mmCIF file with all atom_site columns, C-alpha atoms and ligand atoms in Angstrom:
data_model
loop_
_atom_site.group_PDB
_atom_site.id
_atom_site.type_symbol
_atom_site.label_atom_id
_atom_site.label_alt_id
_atom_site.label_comp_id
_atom_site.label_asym_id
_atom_site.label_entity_id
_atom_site.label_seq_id
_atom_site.pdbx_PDB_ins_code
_atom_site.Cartn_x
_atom_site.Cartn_y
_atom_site.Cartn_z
_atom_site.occupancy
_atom_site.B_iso_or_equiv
_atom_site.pdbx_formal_charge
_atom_site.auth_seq_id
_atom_site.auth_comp_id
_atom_site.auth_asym_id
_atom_site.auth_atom_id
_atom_site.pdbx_PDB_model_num
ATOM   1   C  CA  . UNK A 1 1   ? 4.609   -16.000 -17.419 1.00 64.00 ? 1   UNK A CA  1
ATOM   2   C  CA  . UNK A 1 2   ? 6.319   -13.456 -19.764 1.00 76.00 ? 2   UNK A CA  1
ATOM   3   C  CA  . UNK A 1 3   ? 9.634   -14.625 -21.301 1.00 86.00 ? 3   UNK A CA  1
ATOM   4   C  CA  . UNK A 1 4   ? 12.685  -12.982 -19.996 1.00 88.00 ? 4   UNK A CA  1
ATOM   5   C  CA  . UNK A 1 5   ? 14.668  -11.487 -22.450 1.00 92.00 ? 5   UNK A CA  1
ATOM   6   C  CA  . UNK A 1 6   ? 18.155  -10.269 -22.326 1.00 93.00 ? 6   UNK A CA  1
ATOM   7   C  CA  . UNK A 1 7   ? 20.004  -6.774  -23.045 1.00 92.00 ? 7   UNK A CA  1
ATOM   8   C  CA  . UNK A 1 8   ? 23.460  -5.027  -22.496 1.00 92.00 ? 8   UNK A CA  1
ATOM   9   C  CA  . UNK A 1 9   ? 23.837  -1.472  -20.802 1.00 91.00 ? 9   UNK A CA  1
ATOM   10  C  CA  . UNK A 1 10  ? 26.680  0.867   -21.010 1.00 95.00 ? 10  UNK A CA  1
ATOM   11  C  CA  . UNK A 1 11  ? 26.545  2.951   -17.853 1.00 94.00 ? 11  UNK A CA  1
ATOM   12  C  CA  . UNK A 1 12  ? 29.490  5.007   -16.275 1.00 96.00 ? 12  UNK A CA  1
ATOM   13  C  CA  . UNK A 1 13  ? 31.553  3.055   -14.229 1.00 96.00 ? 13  UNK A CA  1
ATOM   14  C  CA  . UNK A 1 14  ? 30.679  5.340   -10.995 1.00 96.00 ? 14  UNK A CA  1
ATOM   15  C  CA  . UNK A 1 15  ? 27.291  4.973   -11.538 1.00 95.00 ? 15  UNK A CA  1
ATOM   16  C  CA  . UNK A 1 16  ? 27.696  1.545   -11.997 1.00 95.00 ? 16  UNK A CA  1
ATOM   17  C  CA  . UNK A 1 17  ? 29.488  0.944   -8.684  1.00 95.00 ? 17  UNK A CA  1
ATOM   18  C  CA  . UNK A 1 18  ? 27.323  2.949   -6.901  1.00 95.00 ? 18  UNK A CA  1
ATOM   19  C  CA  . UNK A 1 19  ? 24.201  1.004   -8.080  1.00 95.00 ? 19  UNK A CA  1
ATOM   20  C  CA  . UNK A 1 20  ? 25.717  -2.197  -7.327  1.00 94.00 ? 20  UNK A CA  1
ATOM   21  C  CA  . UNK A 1 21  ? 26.654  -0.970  -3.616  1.00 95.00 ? 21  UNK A CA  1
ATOM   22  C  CA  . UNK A 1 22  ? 23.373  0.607   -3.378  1.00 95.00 ? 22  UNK A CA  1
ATOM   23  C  CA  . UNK A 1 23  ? 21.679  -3.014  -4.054  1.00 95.00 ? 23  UNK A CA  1
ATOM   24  C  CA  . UNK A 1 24  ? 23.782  -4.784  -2.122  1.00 94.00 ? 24  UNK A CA  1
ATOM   25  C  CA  . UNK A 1 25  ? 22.568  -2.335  0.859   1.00 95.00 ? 25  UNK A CA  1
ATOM   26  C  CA  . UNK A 1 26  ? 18.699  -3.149  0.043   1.00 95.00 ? 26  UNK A CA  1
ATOM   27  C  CA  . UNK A 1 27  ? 19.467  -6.979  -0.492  1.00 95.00 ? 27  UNK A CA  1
ATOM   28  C  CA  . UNK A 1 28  ? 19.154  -7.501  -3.410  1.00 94.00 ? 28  UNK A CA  1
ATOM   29  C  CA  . UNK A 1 29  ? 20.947  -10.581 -4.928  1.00 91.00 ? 29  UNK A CA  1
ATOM   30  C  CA  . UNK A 1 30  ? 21.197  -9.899  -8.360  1.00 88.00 ? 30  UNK A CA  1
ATOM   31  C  CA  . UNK A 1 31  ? 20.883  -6.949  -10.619 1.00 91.00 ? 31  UNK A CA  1
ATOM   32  C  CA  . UNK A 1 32  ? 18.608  -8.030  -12.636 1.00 92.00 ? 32  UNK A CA  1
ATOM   33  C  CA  . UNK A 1 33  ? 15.628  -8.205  -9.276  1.00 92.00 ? 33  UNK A CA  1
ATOM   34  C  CA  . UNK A 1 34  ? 16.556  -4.730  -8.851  1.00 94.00 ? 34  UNK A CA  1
ATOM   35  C  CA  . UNK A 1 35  ? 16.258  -3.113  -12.146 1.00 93.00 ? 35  UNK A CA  1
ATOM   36  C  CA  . UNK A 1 36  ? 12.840  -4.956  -12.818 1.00 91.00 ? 36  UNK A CA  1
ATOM   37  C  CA  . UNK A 1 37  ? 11.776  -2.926  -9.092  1.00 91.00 ? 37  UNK A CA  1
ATOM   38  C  CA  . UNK A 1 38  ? 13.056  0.601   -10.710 1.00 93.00 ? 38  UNK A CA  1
ATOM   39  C  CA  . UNK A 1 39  ? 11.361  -0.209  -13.995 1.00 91.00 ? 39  UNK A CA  1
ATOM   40  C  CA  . UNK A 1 40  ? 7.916   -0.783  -12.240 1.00 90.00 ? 40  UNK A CA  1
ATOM   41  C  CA  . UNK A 1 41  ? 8.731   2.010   -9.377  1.00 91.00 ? 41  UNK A CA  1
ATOM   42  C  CA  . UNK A 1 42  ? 8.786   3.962   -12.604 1.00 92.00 ? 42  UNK A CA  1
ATOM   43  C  CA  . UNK A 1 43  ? 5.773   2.998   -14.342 1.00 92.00 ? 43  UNK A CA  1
ATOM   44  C  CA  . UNK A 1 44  ? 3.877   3.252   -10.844 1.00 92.00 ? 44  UNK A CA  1
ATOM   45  C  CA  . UNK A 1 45  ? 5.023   6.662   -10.782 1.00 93.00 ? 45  UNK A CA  1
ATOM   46  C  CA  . UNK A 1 46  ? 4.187   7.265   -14.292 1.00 92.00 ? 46  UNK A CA  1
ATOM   47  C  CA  . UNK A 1 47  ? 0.436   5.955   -13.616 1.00 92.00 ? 47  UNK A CA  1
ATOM   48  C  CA  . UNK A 1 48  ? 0.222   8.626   -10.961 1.00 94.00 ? 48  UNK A CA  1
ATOM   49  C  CA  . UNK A 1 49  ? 1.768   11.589  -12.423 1.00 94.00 ? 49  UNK A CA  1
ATOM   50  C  CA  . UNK A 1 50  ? -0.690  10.949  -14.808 1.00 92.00 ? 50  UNK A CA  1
ATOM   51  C  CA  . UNK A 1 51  ? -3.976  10.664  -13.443 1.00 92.00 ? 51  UNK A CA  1
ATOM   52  C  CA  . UNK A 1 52  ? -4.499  7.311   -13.974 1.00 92.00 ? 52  UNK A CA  1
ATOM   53  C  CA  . UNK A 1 53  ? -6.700  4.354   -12.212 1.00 93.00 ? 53  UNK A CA  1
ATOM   54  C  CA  . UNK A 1 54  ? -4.183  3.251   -9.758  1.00 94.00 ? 54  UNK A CA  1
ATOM   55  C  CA  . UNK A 1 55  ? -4.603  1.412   -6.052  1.00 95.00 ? 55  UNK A CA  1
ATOM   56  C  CA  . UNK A 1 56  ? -2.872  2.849   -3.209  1.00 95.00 ? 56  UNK A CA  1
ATOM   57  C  CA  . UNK A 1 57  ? -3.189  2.923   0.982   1.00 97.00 ? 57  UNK A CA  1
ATOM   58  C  CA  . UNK A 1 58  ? -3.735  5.961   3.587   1.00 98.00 ? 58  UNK A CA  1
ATOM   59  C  CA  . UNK A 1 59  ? -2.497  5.566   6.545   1.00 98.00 ? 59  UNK A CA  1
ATOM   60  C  CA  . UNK A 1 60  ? -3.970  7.474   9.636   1.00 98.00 ? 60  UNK A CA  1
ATOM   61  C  CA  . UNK A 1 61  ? -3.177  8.018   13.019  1.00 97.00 ? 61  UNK A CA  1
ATOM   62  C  CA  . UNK A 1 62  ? -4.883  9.904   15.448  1.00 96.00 ? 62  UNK A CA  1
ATOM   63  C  CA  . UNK A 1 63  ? -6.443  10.118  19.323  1.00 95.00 ? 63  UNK A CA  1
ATOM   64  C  CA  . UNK A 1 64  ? -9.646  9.179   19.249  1.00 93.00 ? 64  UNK A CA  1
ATOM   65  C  CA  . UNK A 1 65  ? -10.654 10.924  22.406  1.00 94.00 ? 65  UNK A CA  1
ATOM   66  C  CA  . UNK A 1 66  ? -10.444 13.912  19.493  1.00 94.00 ? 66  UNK A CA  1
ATOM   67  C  CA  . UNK A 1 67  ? -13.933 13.597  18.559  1.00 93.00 ? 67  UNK A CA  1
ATOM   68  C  CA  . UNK A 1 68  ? -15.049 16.267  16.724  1.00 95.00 ? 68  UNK A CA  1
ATOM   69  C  CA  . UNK A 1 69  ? -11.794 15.289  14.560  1.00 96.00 ? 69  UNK A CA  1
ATOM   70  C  CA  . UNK A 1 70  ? -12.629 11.645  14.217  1.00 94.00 ? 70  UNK A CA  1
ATOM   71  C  CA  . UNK A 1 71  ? -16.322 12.754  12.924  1.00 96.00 ? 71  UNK A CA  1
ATOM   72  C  CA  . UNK A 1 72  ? -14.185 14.632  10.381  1.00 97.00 ? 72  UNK A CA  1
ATOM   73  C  CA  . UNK A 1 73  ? -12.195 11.774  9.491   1.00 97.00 ? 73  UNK A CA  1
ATOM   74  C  CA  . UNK A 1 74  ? -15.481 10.016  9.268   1.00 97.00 ? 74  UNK A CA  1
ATOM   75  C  CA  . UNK A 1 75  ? -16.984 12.017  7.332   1.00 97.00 ? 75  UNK A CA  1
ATOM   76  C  CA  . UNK A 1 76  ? -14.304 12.488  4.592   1.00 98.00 ? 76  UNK A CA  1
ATOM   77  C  CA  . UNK A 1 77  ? -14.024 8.536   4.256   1.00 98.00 ? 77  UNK A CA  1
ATOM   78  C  CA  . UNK A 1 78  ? -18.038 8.791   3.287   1.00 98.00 ? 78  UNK A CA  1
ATOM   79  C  CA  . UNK A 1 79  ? -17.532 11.630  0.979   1.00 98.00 ? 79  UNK A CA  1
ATOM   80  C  CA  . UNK A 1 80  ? -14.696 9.456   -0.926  1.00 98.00 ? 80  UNK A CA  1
ATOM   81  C  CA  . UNK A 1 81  ? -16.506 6.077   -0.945  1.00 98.00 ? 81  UNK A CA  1
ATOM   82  C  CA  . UNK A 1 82  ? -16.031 5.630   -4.258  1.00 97.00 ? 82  UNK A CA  1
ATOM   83  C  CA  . UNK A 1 83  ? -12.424 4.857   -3.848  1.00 97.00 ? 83  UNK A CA  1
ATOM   84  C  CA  . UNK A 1 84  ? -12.101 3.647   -0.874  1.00 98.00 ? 84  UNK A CA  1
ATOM   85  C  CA  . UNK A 1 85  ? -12.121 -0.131  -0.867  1.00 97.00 ? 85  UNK A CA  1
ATOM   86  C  CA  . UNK A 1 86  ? -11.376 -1.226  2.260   1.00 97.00 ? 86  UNK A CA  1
ATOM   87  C  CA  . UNK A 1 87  ? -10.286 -0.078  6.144   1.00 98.00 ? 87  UNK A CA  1
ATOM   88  C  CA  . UNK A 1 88  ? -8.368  -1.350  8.684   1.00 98.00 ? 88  UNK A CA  1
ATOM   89  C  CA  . UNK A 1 89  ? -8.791  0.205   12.192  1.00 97.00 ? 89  UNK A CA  1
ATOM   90  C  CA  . UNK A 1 90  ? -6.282  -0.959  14.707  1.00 97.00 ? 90  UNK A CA  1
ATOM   91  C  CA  . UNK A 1 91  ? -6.235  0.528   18.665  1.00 97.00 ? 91  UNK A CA  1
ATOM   92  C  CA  . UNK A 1 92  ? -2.511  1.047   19.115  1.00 96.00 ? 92  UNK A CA  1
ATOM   93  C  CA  . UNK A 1 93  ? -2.533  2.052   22.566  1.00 96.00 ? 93  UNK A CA  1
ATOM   94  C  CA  . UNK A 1 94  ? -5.459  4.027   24.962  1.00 96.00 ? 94  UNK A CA  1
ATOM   95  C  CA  . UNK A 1 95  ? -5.460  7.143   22.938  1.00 95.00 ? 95  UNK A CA  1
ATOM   96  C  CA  . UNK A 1 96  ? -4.021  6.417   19.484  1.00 96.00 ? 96  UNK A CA  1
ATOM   97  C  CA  . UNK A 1 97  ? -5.763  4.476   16.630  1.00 96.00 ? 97  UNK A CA  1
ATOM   98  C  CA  . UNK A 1 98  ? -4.189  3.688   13.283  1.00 97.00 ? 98  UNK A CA  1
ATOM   99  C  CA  . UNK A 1 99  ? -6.382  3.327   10.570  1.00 97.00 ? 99  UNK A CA  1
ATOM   100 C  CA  . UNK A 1 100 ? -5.289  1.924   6.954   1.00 98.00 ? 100 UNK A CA  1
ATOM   101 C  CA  . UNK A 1 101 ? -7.700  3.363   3.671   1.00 98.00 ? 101 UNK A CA  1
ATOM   102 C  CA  . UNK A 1 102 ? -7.098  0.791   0.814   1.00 98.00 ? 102 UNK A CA  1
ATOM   103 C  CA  . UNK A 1 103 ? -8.200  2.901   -2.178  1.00 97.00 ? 103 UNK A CA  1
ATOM   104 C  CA  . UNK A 1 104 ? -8.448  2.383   -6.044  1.00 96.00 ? 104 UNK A CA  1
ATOM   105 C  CA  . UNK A 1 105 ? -9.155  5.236   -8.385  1.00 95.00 ? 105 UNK A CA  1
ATOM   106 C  CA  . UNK A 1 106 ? -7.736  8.459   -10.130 1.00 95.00 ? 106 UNK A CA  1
ATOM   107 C  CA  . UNK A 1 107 ? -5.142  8.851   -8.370  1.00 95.00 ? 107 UNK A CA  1
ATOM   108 C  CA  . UNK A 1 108 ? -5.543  12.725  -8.373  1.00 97.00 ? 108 UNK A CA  1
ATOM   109 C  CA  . UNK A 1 109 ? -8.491  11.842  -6.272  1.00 97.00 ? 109 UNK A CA  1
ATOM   110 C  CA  . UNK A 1 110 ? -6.438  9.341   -3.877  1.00 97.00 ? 110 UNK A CA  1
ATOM   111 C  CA  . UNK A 1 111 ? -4.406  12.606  -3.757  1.00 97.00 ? 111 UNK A CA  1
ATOM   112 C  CA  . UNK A 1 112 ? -6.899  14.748  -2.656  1.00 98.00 ? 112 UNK A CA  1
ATOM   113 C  CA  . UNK A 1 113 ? -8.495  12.520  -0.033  1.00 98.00 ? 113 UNK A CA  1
ATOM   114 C  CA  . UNK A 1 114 ? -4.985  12.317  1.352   1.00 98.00 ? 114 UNK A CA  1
ATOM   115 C  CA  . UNK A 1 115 ? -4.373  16.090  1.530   1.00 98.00 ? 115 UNK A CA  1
ATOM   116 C  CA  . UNK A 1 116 ? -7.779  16.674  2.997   1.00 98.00 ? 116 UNK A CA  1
ATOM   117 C  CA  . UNK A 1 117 ? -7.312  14.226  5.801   1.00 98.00 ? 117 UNK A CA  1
ATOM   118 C  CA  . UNK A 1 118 ? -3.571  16.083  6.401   1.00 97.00 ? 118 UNK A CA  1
ATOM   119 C  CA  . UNK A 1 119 ? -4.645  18.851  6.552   1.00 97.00 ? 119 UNK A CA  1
ATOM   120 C  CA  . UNK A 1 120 ? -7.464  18.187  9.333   1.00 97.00 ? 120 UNK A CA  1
ATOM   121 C  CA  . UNK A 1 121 ? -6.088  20.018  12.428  1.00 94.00 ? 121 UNK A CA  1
ATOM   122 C  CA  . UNK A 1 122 ? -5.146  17.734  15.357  1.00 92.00 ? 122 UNK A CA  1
ATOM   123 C  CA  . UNK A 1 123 ? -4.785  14.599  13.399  1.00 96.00 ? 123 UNK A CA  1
ATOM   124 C  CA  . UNK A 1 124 ? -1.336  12.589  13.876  1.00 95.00 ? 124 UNK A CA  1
ATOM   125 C  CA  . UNK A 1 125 ? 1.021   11.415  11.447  1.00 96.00 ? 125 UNK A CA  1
ATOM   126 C  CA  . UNK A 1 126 ? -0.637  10.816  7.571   1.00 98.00 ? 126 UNK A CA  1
ATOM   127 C  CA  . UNK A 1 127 ? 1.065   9.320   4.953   1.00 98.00 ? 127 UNK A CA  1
ATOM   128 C  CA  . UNK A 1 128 ? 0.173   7.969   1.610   1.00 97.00 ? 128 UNK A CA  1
ATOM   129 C  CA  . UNK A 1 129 ? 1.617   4.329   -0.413  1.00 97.00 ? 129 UNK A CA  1
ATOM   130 C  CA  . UNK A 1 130 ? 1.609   4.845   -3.807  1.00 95.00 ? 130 UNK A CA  1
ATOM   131 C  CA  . UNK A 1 131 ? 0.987   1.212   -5.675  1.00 92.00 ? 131 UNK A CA  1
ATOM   132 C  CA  . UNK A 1 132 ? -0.221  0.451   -8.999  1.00 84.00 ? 132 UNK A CA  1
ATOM   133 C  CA  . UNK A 1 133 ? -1.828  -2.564  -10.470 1.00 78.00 ? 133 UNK A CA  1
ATOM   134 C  CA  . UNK A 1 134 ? 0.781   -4.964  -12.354 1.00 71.00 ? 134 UNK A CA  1
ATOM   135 C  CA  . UNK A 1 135 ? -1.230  -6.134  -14.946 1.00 72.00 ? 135 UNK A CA  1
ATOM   136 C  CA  . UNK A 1 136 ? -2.104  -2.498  -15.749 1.00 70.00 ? 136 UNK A CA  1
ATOM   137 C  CA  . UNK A 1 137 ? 1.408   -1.310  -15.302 1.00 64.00 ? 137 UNK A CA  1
ATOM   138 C  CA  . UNK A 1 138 ? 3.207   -3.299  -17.808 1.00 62.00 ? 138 UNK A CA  1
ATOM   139 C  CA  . UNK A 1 139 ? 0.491   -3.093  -20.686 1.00 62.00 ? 139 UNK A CA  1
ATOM   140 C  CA  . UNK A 1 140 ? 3.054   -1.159  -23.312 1.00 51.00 ? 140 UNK A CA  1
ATOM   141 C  CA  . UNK A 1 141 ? 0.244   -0.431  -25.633 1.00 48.00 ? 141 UNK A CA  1
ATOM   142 C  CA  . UNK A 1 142 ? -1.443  1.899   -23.332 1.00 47.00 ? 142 UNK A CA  1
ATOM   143 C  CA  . UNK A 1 143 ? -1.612  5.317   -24.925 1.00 43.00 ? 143 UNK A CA  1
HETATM 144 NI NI1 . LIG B 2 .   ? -9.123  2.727   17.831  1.00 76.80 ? 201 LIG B NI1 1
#
């Protein structure tokens, strides 16, 4: 385990009571828990903005009566699977299915697989989790 160190901030006084009321919103019971979660949001964010090797989840839903779209699906999940690690299907009800892409790659490609399954026509609600890998995150050499 990394040893904590300690540091003072100066911050504006509204800023500061907003952040504190903002916390206390999420849960958070110190303020220490929840600048260490902006600090790696940040980082995370970093690694993606900058094309880096990252991990991340799709998540899918869609009617699988819609079968030319689930070949689609299908077929974009074989043309990306290089980066996709694992898949979780789950039959939410008689029509819809949720399925869950783990990925871990550029995450301009993570990107890309992501718009293309978006933008399939007749697919249901997409959405993307953008996560990085901890170890990698809070190397500060890293060029
Ligand atoms: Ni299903």
């Amino acid at each position: 385990m990394n040893k904590l160190v300690r540091f003072g901030v100066s911050i504006e006084k509204d800023l500061h009571d907003k952040f504190n009321e903002g916390i206390k919103k999420l849960g958070y019971e110190n303020r220490s828990e929840a600048i260490r979660d902006l600090m790696r949001n940040s980082f995370v964010e970093d690694k993606w903005n900058r094309n880096s090797i990252v991990v991340g989840g799709i998540s899918i839903v869609y009617d699988h009566h819609k079968r030319e779209l689930l070949n689609k699906i299908m077929d974009l999940q074989h043309n990306y699977h290089e980066i996709i690690i694992s898949t979780q299907h789950v039959h939410l009800t008689h029509n819809d299915c949720l399925e869950i892409l783990i990925t871990k790659g550029k995450s301009q490609t993570i990107k890309e697989l992501y718009g293309k399954i978006k933008a399939l026509k007749g697919v249901g609600h997409v959405s993307i989790m953008q996560s990085g890998i901890l170890s990698e995150i809070i190397k500060l050499d890293e060029k």
